[in-house]
Amino acid sequence: MFRTALRNVLAHKARLLMTVLAVMLGVAFVSGTLVFTNTISDAYQKSSAKGFDRVDVAVRPEYQDSEGDKVGTTPRLTRALLDKAAKVPGAASATGVVTGFTALADKDGKLVGGDWQSAGGNYWGTEDPRYPLVSGHAPRNGHEVAIDSATAQRAGYRVGDTVRLSVDGPVLTPTVSGIFTTDDGNVAAGGSLTLFDTATAQSLFGKKGTYDEIDVQAAPGTGQAALKAELDKALPAKLVDTTTGRQLADDQAEAISSSMSGLKQGLLVFAGIALFVGTFIIANTFTMLVAQRTRELALLRAVGASRRQVTRSVLLEAFAVGAVAGVAGLAAGVGIGAGLRSLLGSFGASVPDGPLVISPGTVVTALAVGILITMLAAWLPGRRAAKIPPVAAMSSVHAQATAKSLVLRNTLGSLFAAAGTAAVLAGTRMDADTGQGVMGIGAVLLIIGVFILTPLLSRPLIAAAAPVLRAFGVSGKLARQNSVRNPRRTAATASALMIGLTLITGMTVMAGSLQQSIDKMASSAIRADYVVSMANRGPLSPEVEKKLAAADGVTASSPLRNGESRIDGGTQYLTGVDGAAIGKLTDLKVTDGSFTVGGTRVVVDEDRAEQHGWKAGSRFTAHFEDGKAARLTVAGVYEGNDMLNGIILDNKVLTPHLTDPADMQVMVKTAAGASDAVKDRLEKTLGTNPAIKVQDKQDISNEIAQMFTLMLNMVYGLLGMAVIVAVLGVINTLAMSVFERAQEIGMLRAIGLDRRAVKRMVRLESLVISLFGGVLGIGLGVFFGWAAGELLGTKMPTYELVLPWGRMAVFLLLAGVVGVLAALWPARRAARLNMLTAIKAE
């Protein structure tokens, strides 16, 4: 039986080619993902580990939890603590570390390093071993900075150049005193690092006389654990936390691995979709191969082969196909992994140097996936063939599925579809947190149900295309009949395309609806013409609001300032505003009382009001971070949203209790309204600052739209693999169908059907099957998009379903194009069949 299986694989290698390609693409996706993520993770881990080479023990402040009426605080690491750490037995030196966001502009005034990777810090003394200088000298005062060599090269800066930068708003113009090298992972990833002298860094980052961390280096002969023990004895345990450099490196490696796992899982989900789609091709291929070899298998049964041996021979063929596809997919995956790494560089993202990582786990996974997927998909056709009695097989009695089997299939499919639909609808009635799981299970059940029912659905849906196909005469009529001749095969072929289009359509519906809801939220909740914020969404200096308020044409402005408090024994974050101006800058719907902010009068959103049982006129006590308290009165309750929510009070009440006041954003209204000229004037008022964004409502919507567009394009690209596999499935099914119907095609040619008509028949058959899959996919995608939107609507009142009719029409058109392209080779092959040879074919 082993020799028989091997002979069959070699005899049908051309017909198995598409199956090998489909499995190979899925395996390549899986192995490429593993190679890429393992390579990037390994490179970052090694790069970050270098940064801890000079840190034997790190001393960090220990956060003091909130309790009772006391707001949680983070103690400061003072110079006294640093000096004490430097003098413990076994310590060679201690370095105070200060860090914060620093936006550096290039010579064109554009931000270097991206919104989130622009960092700043302090240069310790005149020779900081963490940052070896390659030119110039260490910064000595507030008018000098040092920048990393990668940033200097990208931006074209040299020692002595004047640069423009910002930490929290106001523009600074220091001179580049030195250029240094660093092992910082953010710099390796394309970010920038700007260093000040320690006193300047402490002042700029709001940490005068204190540090974020104290790095202690051990003296020769002292281990990290011994030094940590000495520091624990000398330093106040309740205020600081000590960690060895080795532990820091391990924690960093784990953090990198954890951050990469999300990307890895996301890519593997799409790889799984491609492999799932590939199973339809494998099952179709082996079903058709087994059907073509029915008499051969019957003869094997007649001469003594058992059912188990027949099934095993089919599985051996699948094993051979899966092994070949697995090896080829692994090789292609290694190339994909290397290509993705190079692709990052072309997008401007640098990656630390390191070898391509091909772990034993990647090799085993690739081969296991290729072999197991192929064997599982081939098991059912093999088992079905083994159950056919030899005499029935020789007389082809088995050719059509029995009415009993079709009734059983339709009943099972109906149960799955009904259960799935019920679960999805039930999920829409739940809140977002609990409804996700129920809806996910329902979606899986519904897709399985529709797949099982596809043979039943194919007849009425394909029959609907009959009037159009009649226009193509005999070719159209034959194409329709061929499409429904074997419903199971049609179903498996169309389902591969259906799954890809379901996901693509569902994502498109959700993205379009979300964008519309965000546009409505921005236009309905904000009256301000502009919202000013830091590029990294970090805190703004209060000086920014003062400059904006004094600018020509500004009629109203208000900072949004955050502060922590304790209310009823729980932590609540307060939003401070200019009470006199906030009513002119927002348009929040009030459900109780009035939107009045001033003195001790505050407004709260519906969630907080419900949580505490508040209504207009209610009074409560807020305990601030400085330990003092105030009795506040609820003037009104409003509908909150993602842009503005929580407890809003006047800054005159909040600010005196804040240790380091800072604004998250500033709302601005101007006499002339929003225009390019006004925006340009406001930007110039702030010194054309690279760190600050001045955005109108349309800019905010466009920024969010960019995120959705990027996400959608990524999804389209990743699901493109599943669509390619589906195309291979259509080609494979048609090609094998042409081979199977060779005698029939020969007869059609003999009675007058010319080659052009034969080509048209095969093309129309492919088009009908592809459009059938497209219609099912788009229909399911719209349903899932609507359901997911209903779930999101529980947290987003402005959510509204938007059906992207234009894009859905494009998706249906693409399904048709897939059908036409997939039929090119099979149609050409059918037309070139020699009619006499075909008529004699068995």
GROMACS .gro file of N, CA, C and O in nm, residues 286-352:
model
  268
  286PHE      N    1  -0.839   1.587  -0.307
  286PHE     CA    2  -0.838   1.443  -0.276
  286PHE      C    3  -0.975   1.381  -0.303
  286PHE      O    4  -0.983   1.264  -0.342
  287THR      N    5  -1.082   1.458  -0.284
  287THR     CA    6  -1.215   1.405  -0.319
  287THR      C    7  -1.222   1.372  -0.467
  287THR      O    8  -1.272   1.265  -0.508
  288MET      N    9  -1.170   1.464  -0.550
  288MET     CA   10  -1.176   1.442  -0.695
  288MET      C   11  -1.079   1.332  -0.738
  288MET      O   12  -1.111   1.250  -0.825
  289LEU      N   13  -0.960   1.329  -0.677
  289LEU     CA   14  -0.864   1.224  -0.711
  289LEU      C   15  -0.919   1.086  -0.674
  289LEU      O   16  -0.906   0.989  -0.751
  290VAL      N   17  -0.979   1.077  -0.556
  290VAL     CA   18  -1.035   0.950  -0.511
  290VAL      C   19  -1.151   0.910  -0.602
  290VAL      O   20  -1.165   0.792  -0.639
  291ALA      N   21  -1.235   1.008  -0.641
  291ALA     CA   22  -1.348   0.978  -0.730
  291ALA      C   23  -1.298   0.926  -0.864
  291ALA      O   24  -1.357   0.835  -0.924
  292GLN      N   25  -1.187   0.986  -0.916
  292GLN     CA   26  -1.133   0.942  -1.044
  292GLN      C   27  -1.069   0.804  -1.035
  292GLN      O   28  -1.054   0.735  -1.136
  293ARG      N   29  -1.031   0.763  -0.913
  293ARG     CA   30  -0.964   0.633  -0.895
  293ARG      C   31  -1.055   0.533  -0.825
  293ARG      O   32  -1.008   0.439  -0.762
  294THR      N   33  -1.185   0.555  -0.835
  294THR     CA   34  -1.279   0.469  -0.761
  294THR      C   35  -1.263   0.322  -0.799
  294THR      O   36  -1.256   0.234  -0.713
  295ARG      N   37  -1.255   0.296  -0.929
  295ARG     CA   38  -1.245   0.157  -0.973
  295ARG      C   39  -1.112   0.095  -0.930
  295ARG      O   40  -1.106  -0.023  -0.894
  296GLU      N   41  -1.008   0.176  -0.931
  296GLU     CA   42  -0.878   0.127  -0.886
  296GLU      C   43  -0.883   0.087  -0.740
  296GLU      O   44  -0.834  -0.019  -0.700
  297LEU      N   45  -0.945   0.173  -0.657
  297LEU     CA   46  -0.956   0.144  -0.515
  297LEU      C   47  -1.047   0.022  -0.492
  297LEU      O   48  -1.024  -0.058  -0.401
  298ALA      N   49  -1.153   0.012  -0.573
  298ALA     CA   50  -1.243  -0.104  -0.563
  298ALA      C   51  -1.167  -0.233  -0.594
  298ALA      O   52  -1.188  -0.336  -0.528
  299LEU      N   53  -1.078  -0.226  -0.693
  299LEU     CA   54  -1.000  -0.345  -0.728
  299LEU      C   55  -0.907  -0.382  -0.612
  299LEU      O   56  -0.890  -0.501  -0.581
  300LEU      N   57  -0.849  -0.283  -0.548
  300LEU     CA   58  -0.764  -0.312  -0.431
  300LEU      C   59  -0.844  -0.380  -0.321
  300LEU      O   60  -0.796  -0.474  -0.257
  301ARG      N   61  -0.968  -0.331  -0.301
  301ARG     CA   62  -1.054  -0.395  -0.200
  301ARG      C   63  -1.086  -0.538  -0.241
  301ARG      O   64  -1.088  -0.628  -0.156
  302ALA      N   65  -1.108  -0.558  -0.370
  302ALA     CA   66  -1.147  -0.691  -0.419
  302ALA      C   67  -1.035  -0.793  -0.402
  302ALA      O   68  -1.060  -0.912  -0.380
  303VAL      N   69  -0.909  -0.747  -0.413
  303VAL     CA   70  -0.795  -0.841  -0.402
  303VAL      C   71  -0.744  -0.851  -0.258
  303VAL      O   72  -0.637  -0.907  -0.234
  304GLY      N   73  -0.817  -0.792  -0.163
  304GLY     CA   74  -0.783  -0.816  -0.023
  304GLY      C   75  -0.750  -0.696   0.063
  304GLY      O   76  -0.729  -0.711   0.184
  305ALA      N   77  -0.741  -0.577   0.007
  305ALA     CA   78  -0.709  -0.459   0.089
  305ALA      C   79  -0.828  -0.424   0.179
  305ALA      O   80  -0.942  -0.425   0.134
  306SER      N   81  -0.800  -0.394   0.305
  306SER     CA   82  -0.907  -0.359   0.399
  306SER      C   83  -0.942  -0.211   0.386
  306SER      O   84  -0.870  -0.133   0.323
  307ARG      N   85  -1.054  -0.175   0.447
  307ARG     CA   86  -1.094  -0.033   0.447
  307ARG      C   87  -0.984   0.053   0.510
  307ARG      O   88  -0.952   0.161   0.461
  308ARG      N   89  -0.927   0.005   0.621
  308ARG     CA   90  -0.824   0.081   0.690
  308ARG      C   91  -0.702   0.102   0.600
  308ARG      O   92  -0.641   0.209   0.601
  309GLN      N   93  -0.668  -0.001   0.520
  309GLN     CA   94  -0.553   0.012   0.432
  309GLN      C   95  -0.577   0.113   0.321
  309GLN      O   96  -0.488   0.189   0.283
  310VAL      N   97  -0.701   0.115   0.269
  310VAL     CA   98  -0.734   0.212   0.165
  310VAL      C   99  -0.725   0.354   0.221
  310VAL      O  100  -0.667   0.445   0.159
  311THR      N  101  -0.785   0.374   0.339
  311THR     CA  102  -0.777   0.506   0.403
  311THR      C  103  -0.633   0.545   0.429
  311THR      O  104  -0.591   0.659   0.406
  312ARG      N  105  -0.554   0.445   0.475
  312ARG     CA  106  -0.413   0.472   0.507
  312ARG      C  107  -0.335   0.511   0.382
  312ARG      O  108  -0.246   0.596   0.386
  313SER      N  109  -0.368   0.449   0.268
  313SER     CA  110  -0.296   0.481   0.145
  313SER      C  111  -0.322   0.626   0.103
  313SER      O  112  -0.232   0.697   0.057
  314VAL      N  113  -0.449   0.671   0.121
  314VAL     CA  114  -0.482   0.810   0.089
  314VAL      C  115  -0.408   0.904   0.185
  314VAL      O  116  -0.354   1.008   0.144
  315LEU      N  117  -0.402   0.867   0.313
  315LEU     CA  118  -0.331   0.950   0.410
  315LEU      C  119  -0.181   0.952   0.383
  315LEU      O  120  -0.114   1.053   0.408
  316LEU      N  121  -0.126   0.842   0.332
  316LEU     CA  122   0.017   0.841   0.296
  316LEU      C  123   0.043   0.938   0.181
  316LEU      O  124   0.146   1.007   0.179
  317GLU      N  125  -0.049   0.941   0.086
  317GLU     CA  126  -0.036   1.039  -0.023
  317GLU      C  127  -0.039   1.181   0.033
  317GLU      O  128   0.042   1.267  -0.006
  318ALA      N  129  -0.132   1.205   0.126
  318ALA     CA  130  -0.142   1.338   0.188
  318ALA      C  131  -0.015   1.371   0.266
  318ALA      O  132   0.032   1.486   0.265
  319PHE      N  133   0.042   1.269   0.333
  319PHE     CA  134   0.167   1.290   0.408
  319PHE      C  135   0.279   1.335   0.315
  319PHE      O  136   0.353   1.429   0.346
  320ALA      N  137   0.290   1.268   0.200
  320ALA     CA  138   0.395   1.304   0.105
  320ALA      C  139   0.375   1.447   0.054
  320ALA      O  140   0.470   1.526   0.046
  321VAL      N  141   0.249   1.480   0.019
  321VAL     CA  142   0.219   1.615  -0.030
  321VAL      C  143   0.249   1.718   0.080
  321VAL      O  144   0.311   1.822   0.055
  322GLY      N  145   0.205   1.690   0.204
  322GLY     CA  146   0.227   1.782   0.316
  322GLY      C  147   0.374   1.801   0.347
  322GLY      O  148   0.418   1.912   0.380
  323ALA      N  149   0.453   1.693   0.339
  323ALA     CA  150   0.596   1.703   0.368
  323ALA      C  151   0.666   1.791   0.265
  323ALA      O  152   0.748   1.877   0.300
  324VAL      N  153   0.634   1.770   0.137
  324VAL     CA  154   0.694   1.853   0.031
  324VAL      C  155   0.654   2.000   0.051
  324VAL      O  156   0.737   2.091   0.044
  325ALA      N  157   0.523   2.022   0.076
  325ALA     CA  158   0.475   2.159   0.096
  325ALA      C  159   0.536   2.222   0.221
  325ALA      O  160   0.568   2.341   0.223
  326GLY      N  161   0.555   2.140   0.326
  326GLY     CA  162   0.613   2.192   0.451
  326GLY      C  163   0.757   2.236   0.433
  326GLY      O  164   0.796   2.344   0.479
  327VAL      N  165   0.837   2.155   0.363
  327VAL     CA  166   0.978   2.190   0.340
  327VAL      C  167   0.987   2.314   0.251
  327VAL      O  168   1.063   2.408   0.279
  328ALA      N  169   0.907   2.317   0.143
  328ALA     CA  170   0.908   2.434   0.054
  328ALA      C  171   0.858   2.558   0.127
  328ALA      O  172   0.912   2.668   0.110
  329GLY      N  173   0.754   2.542   0.211
  329GLY     CA  174   0.700   2.655   0.287
  329GLY      C  175   0.800   2.708   0.388
  329GLY      O  176   0.809   2.829   0.408
  330LEU      N  177   0.876   2.618   0.451
  330LEU     CA  178   0.978   2.661   0.547
  330LEU      C  179   1.085   2.745   0.477
  330LEU      O  180   1.125   2.851   0.527
  331ALA      N  181   1.130   2.696   0.360
  331ALA     CA  182   1.232   2.771   0.284
  331ALA      C  183   1.179   2.908   0.244
  331ALA      O  184   1.247   3.011   0.258
  332ALA      N  185   1.053   2.910   0.196
  332ALA     CA  186   0.993   3.039   0.157
  332ALA      C  187   0.973   3.128   0.279
  332ALA      O  188   0.991   3.250   0.272
  333GLY      N  189   0.938   3.068   0.395
  333GLY     CA  190   0.918   3.145   0.517
  333GLY      C  191   1.044   3.213   0.566
  333GLY      O  192   1.040   3.326   0.616
  334VAL      N  193   1.157   3.145   0.553
  334VAL     CA  194   1.285   3.205   0.590
  334VAL      C  195   1.310   3.329   0.504
  334VAL      O  196   1.353   3.434   0.553
  335GLY      N  197   1.280   3.317   0.375
  335GLY     CA  198   1.293   3.432   0.286
  335GLY      C  199   1.198   3.544   0.322
  335GLY      O  200   1.235   3.663   0.319
  336ILE      N  201   1.074   3.509   0.360
  336ILE     CA  202   0.976   3.611   0.400
  336ILE      C  203   1.023   3.683   0.526
  336ILE      O  204   1.014   3.805   0.537
  337GLY      N  205   1.074   3.606   0.624
  337GLY     CA  206   1.123   3.665   0.748
  337GLY      C  207   1.235   3.765   0.723
  337GLY      O  208   1.235   3.877   0.777
  338ALA      N  209   1.330   3.725   0.636
  338ALA     CA  210   1.441   3.815   0.602
  338ALA      C  211   1.390   3.937   0.526
  338ALA      O  212   1.435   4.051   0.548
  339GLY      N  213   1.293   3.914   0.437
  339GLY     CA  214   1.237   4.025   0.358
  339GLY      C  215   1.163   4.125   0.445
  339GLY      O  216   1.175   4.246   0.424
  340LEU      N  217   1.085   4.075   0.542
  340LEU     CA  218   1.012   4.166   0.632
  340LEU      C  219   1.107   4.252   0.713
  340LEU      O  220   1.082   4.370   0.738
  341ARG      N  221   1.218   4.193   0.755
  341ARG     CA  222   1.316   4.271   0.831
  341ARG      C  223   1.375   4.382   0.745
  341ARG      O  224   1.391   4.496   0.790
  342SER      N  225   1.406   4.350   0.619
  342SER     CA  226   1.458   4.452   0.528
  342SER      C  227   1.352   4.557   0.498
  342SER      O  228   1.382   4.676   0.482
  343LEU      N  229   1.225   4.513   0.493
  343LEU     CA  230   1.115   4.605   0.463
  343LEU      C  231   1.101   4.711   0.571
  343LEU      O  232   1.069   4.826   0.541
  344LEU      N  233   1.127   4.674   0.697
  344LEU     CA  234   1.122   4.771   0.806
  344LEU      C  235   1.219   4.885   0.781
  344LEU      O  236   1.189   5.002   0.805
  345GLY      N  237   1.338   4.849   0.732
  345GLY     CA  238   1.439   4.950   0.703
  345GLY      C  239   1.394   5.045   0.594
  345GLY      O  240   1.419   5.166   0.599
  346SER      N  241   1.322   4.993   0.493
  346SER     CA  242   1.277   5.079   0.383
  346SER      C  243   1.169   5.176   0.429
  346SER      O  244   1.148   5.281   0.368
  347PHE      N  245   1.100   5.143   0.540
  347PHE     CA  246   0.999   5.234   0.597
  347PHE      C  247   1.060   5.330   0.698
  347PHE      O  248   0.990   5.405   0.765
  348GLY      N  249   1.192   5.326   0.711
  348GLY     CA  250   1.260   5.419   0.801
  348GLY      C  251   1.275   5.369   0.943
  348GLY      O  252   1.324   5.441   1.030
  349ALA      N  253   1.234   5.245   0.971
  349ALA     CA  254   1.249   5.188   1.106
  349ALA      C  255   1.375   5.105   1.112
  349ALA      O  256   1.387   5.005   1.041
  350SER      N  257   1.471   5.148   1.192
  350SER     CA  258   1.596   5.074   1.206
  350SER      C  259   1.578   4.960   1.306
  350SER      O  260   1.503   4.972   1.402
  351VAL      N  261   1.647   4.851   1.282
  351VAL     CA  262   1.643   4.735   1.371
  351VAL      C  263   1.786   4.704   1.413
  351VAL      O  264   1.876   4.708   1.329
  352PRO      N  265   1.810   4.674   1.541
  352PRO     CA  266   1.946   4.640   1.583
  352PRO      C  267   2.001   4.524   1.502
  352PRO      O  268   1.927   4.435   1.459
   0.00000   0.00000   0.00000
